[in-house]
PDB file of C-alpha atoms in Angstrom:
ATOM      1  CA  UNK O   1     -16.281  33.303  16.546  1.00 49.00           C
ATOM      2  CA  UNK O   2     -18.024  30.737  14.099  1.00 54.00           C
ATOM      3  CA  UNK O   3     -14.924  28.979  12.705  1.00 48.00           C
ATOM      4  CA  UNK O   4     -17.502  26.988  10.346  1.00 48.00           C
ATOM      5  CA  UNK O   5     -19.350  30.113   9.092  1.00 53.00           C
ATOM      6  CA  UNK O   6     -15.593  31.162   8.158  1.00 51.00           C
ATOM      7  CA  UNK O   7     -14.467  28.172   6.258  1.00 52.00           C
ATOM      8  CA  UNK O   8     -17.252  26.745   4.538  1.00 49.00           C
ATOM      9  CA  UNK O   9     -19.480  29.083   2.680  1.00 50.00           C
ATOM     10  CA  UNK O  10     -23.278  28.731   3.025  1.00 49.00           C
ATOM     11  CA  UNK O  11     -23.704  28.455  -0.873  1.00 49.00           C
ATOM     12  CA  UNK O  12     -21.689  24.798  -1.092  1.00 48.00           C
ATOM     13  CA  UNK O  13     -24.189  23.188   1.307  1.00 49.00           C
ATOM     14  CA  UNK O  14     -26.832  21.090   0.565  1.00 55.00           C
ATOM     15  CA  UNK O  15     -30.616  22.050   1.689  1.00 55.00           C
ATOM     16  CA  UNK O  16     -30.515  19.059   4.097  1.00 53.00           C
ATOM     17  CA  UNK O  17     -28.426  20.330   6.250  1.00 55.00           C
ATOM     18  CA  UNK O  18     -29.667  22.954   8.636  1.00 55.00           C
ATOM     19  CA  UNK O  19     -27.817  25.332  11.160  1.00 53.00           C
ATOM     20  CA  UNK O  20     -29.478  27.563  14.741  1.00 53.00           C
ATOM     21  CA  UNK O  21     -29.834  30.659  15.278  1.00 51.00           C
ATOM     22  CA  UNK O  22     -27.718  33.230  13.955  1.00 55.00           C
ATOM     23  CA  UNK O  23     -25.497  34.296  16.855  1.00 51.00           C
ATOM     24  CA  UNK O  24     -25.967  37.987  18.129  1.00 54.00           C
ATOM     25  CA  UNK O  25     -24.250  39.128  21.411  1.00 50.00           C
ATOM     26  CA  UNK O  26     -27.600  38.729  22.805  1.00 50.00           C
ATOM     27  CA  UNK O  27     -28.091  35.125  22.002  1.00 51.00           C
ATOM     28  CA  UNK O  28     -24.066  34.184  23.170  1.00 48.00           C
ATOM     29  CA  UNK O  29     -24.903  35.551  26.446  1.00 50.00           C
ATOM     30  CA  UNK O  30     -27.815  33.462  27.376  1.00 53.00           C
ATOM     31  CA  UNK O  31     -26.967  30.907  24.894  1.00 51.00           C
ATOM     32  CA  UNK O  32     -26.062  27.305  27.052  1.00 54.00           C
ATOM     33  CA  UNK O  33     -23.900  26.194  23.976  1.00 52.00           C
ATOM     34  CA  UNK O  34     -21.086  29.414  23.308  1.00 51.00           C
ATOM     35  CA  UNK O  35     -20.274  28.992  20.187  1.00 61.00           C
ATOM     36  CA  UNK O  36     -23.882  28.210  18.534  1.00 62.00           C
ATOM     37  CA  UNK O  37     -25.270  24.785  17.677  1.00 69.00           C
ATOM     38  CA  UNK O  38     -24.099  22.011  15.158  1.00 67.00           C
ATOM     39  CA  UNK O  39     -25.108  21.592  12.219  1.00 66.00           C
ATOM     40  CA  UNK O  40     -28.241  19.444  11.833  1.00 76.00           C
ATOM     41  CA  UNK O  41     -27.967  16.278   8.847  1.00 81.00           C
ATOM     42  CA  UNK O  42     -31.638  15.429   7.639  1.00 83.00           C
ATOM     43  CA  UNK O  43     -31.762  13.840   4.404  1.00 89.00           C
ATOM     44  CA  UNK O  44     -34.966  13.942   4.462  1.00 89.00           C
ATOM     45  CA  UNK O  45     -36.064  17.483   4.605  1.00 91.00           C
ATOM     46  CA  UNK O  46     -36.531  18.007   0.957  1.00 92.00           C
ATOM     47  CA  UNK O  47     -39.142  15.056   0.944  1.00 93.00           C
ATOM     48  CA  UNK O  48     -40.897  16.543   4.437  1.00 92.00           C
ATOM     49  CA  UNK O  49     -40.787  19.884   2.396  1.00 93.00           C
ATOM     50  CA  UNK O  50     -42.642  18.575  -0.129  1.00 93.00           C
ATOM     51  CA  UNK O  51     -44.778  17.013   1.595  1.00 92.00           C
ATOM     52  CA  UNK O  52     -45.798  20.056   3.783  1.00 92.00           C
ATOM     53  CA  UNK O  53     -46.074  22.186   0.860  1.00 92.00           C
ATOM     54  CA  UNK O  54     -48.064  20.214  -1.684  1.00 90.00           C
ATOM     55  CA  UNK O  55     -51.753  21.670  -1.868  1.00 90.00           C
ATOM     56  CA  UNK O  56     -54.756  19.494  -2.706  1.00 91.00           C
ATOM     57  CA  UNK O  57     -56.616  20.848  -5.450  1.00 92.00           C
ATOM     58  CA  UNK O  58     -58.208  17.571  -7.194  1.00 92.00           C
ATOM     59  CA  UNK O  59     -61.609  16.066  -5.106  1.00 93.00           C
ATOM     60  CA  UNK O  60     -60.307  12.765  -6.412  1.00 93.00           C
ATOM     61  CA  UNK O  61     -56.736  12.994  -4.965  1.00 93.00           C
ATOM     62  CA  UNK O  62     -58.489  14.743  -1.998  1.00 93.00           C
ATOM     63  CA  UNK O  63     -60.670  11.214  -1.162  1.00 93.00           C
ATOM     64  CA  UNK O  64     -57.795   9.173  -2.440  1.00 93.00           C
ATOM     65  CA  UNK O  65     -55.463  10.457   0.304  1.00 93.00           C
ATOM     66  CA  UNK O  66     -58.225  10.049   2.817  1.00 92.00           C
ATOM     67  CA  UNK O  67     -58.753   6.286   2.100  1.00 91.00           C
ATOM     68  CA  UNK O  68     -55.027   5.285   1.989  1.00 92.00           C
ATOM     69  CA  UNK O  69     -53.772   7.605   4.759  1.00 90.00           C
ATOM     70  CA  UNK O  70     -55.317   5.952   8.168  1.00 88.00           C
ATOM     71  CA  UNK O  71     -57.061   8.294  10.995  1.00 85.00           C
ATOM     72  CA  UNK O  72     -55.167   6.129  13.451  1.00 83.00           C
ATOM     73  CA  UNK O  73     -51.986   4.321  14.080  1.00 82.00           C
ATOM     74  CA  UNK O  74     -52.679   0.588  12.914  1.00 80.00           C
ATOM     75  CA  UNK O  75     -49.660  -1.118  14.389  1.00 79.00           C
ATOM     76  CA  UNK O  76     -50.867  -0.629  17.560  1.00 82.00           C
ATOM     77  CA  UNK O  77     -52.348  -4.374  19.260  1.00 85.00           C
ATOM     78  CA  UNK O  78     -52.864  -6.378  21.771  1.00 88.00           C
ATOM     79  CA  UNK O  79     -52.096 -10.456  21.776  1.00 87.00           C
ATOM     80  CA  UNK O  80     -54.001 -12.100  23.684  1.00 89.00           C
ATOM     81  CA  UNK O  81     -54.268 -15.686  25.387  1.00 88.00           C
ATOM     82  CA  UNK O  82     -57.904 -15.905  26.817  1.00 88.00           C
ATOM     83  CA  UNK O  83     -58.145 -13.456  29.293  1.00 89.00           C
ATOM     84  CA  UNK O  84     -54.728 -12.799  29.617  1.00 90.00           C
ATOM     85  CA  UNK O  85     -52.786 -10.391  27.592  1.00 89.00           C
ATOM     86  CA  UNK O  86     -49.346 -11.826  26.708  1.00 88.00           C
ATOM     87  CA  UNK O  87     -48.137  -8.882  24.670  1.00 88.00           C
ATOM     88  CA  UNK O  88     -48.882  -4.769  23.999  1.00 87.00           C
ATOM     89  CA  UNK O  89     -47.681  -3.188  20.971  1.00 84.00           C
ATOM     90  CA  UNK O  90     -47.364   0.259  21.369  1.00 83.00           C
ATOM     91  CA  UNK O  91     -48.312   2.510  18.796  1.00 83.00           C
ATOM     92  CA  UNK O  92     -45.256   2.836  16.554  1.00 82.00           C
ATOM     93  CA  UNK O  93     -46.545   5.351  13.797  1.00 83.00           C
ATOM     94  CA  UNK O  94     -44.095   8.329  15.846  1.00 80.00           C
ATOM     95  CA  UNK O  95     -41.081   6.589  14.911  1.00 85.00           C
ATOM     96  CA  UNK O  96     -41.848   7.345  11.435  1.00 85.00           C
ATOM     97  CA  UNK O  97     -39.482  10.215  10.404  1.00 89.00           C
ATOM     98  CA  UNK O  98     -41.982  11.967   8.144  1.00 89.00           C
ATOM     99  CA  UNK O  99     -45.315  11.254   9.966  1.00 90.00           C
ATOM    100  CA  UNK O 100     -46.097  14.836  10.951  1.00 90.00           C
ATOM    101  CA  UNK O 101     -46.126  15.632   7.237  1.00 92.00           C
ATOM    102  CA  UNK O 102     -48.246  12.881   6.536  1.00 92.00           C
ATOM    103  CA  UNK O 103     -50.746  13.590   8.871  1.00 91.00           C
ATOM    104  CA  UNK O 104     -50.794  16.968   7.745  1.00 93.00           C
ATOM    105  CA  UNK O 105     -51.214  16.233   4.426  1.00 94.00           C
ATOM    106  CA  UNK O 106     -54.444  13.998   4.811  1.00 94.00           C
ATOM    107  CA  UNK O 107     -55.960  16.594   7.307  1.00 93.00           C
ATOM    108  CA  UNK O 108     -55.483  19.215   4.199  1.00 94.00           C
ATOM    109  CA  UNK O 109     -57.672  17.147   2.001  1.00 94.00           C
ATOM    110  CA  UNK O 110     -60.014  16.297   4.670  1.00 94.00           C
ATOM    111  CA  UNK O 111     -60.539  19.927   4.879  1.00 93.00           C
ATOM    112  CA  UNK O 112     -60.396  20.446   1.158  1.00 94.00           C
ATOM    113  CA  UNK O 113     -63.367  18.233   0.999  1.00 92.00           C
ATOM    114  CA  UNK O 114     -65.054  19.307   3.591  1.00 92.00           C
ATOM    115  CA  UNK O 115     -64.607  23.094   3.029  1.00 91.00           C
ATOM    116  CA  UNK O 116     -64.002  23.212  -1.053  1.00 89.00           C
ATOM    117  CA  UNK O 117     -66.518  20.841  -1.789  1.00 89.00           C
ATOM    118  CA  UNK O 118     -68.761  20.514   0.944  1.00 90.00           C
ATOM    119  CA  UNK O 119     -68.655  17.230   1.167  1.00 88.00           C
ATOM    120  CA  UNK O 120     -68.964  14.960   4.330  1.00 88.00           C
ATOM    121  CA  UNK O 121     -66.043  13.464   5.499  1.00 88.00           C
ATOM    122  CA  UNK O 122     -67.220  11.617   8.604  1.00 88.00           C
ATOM    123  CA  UNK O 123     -66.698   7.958   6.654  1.00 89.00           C
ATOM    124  CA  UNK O 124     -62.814   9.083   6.458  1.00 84.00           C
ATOM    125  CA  UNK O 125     -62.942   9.577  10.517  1.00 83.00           C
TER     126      UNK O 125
END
């Protein structure tokens, strides 16, 4: 038994917070956690919805996005001394909490452009 699903009804939460799978008598059985998962506290999922669900229909937003959005992760360097190198960055773009919707978002105006408009979009590669 769920004592959350019996106190707290699903209506008073906010859309940030997110809860597993439904328990069935299936899922307790093979399930490593017995009584379900926690609740999961992301206050950003209505911005990474958003994001994920905004469609390019403008050519001009379309190449806008491509410019400003960057193919590759640009914190990633190298200092160097000579020949010697005193200090790697590693990329750091991961850490960003809503990168995978960012990423998607340029790759759906690079294929807006390339597939709505027919343009070519190796300059934004």
């Amino acid at each position: 038994m769920n004592v959350f699903e019996h106190t707290v009804s699903y209506r008073t939460l906010p859309n940030w917070v997110e809860f597993g799978k439904q328990e069935t008598a299936v899922n307790v059985a093979t399930n490593s956690q017995p009584y379900g998962q926690k609740p999961h506290f992301d206050p950003l999922h209505p911005l990474k919805e958003w994001l994920d669900n905004t469609a390019i229909k403008s050519q001009k937003l379309a190449r806008l996005l491509c410019k400003f959005i960057p193919s590759q992760c640009p914190f990633e360097r190298e200092v160097k001394m000579g020949d010697r190198t005193l200090l790697s960055i590693p990329p750091l773009c991961k850490l960003n909490p809503l990168y995978e919707q960012v990423v998607g978002l340029r790759f759906r105006a690079l294929c807006y452009l390339a597939d709505e408009c027919g343009e070519d979009v190796t300059p934004y590669c």
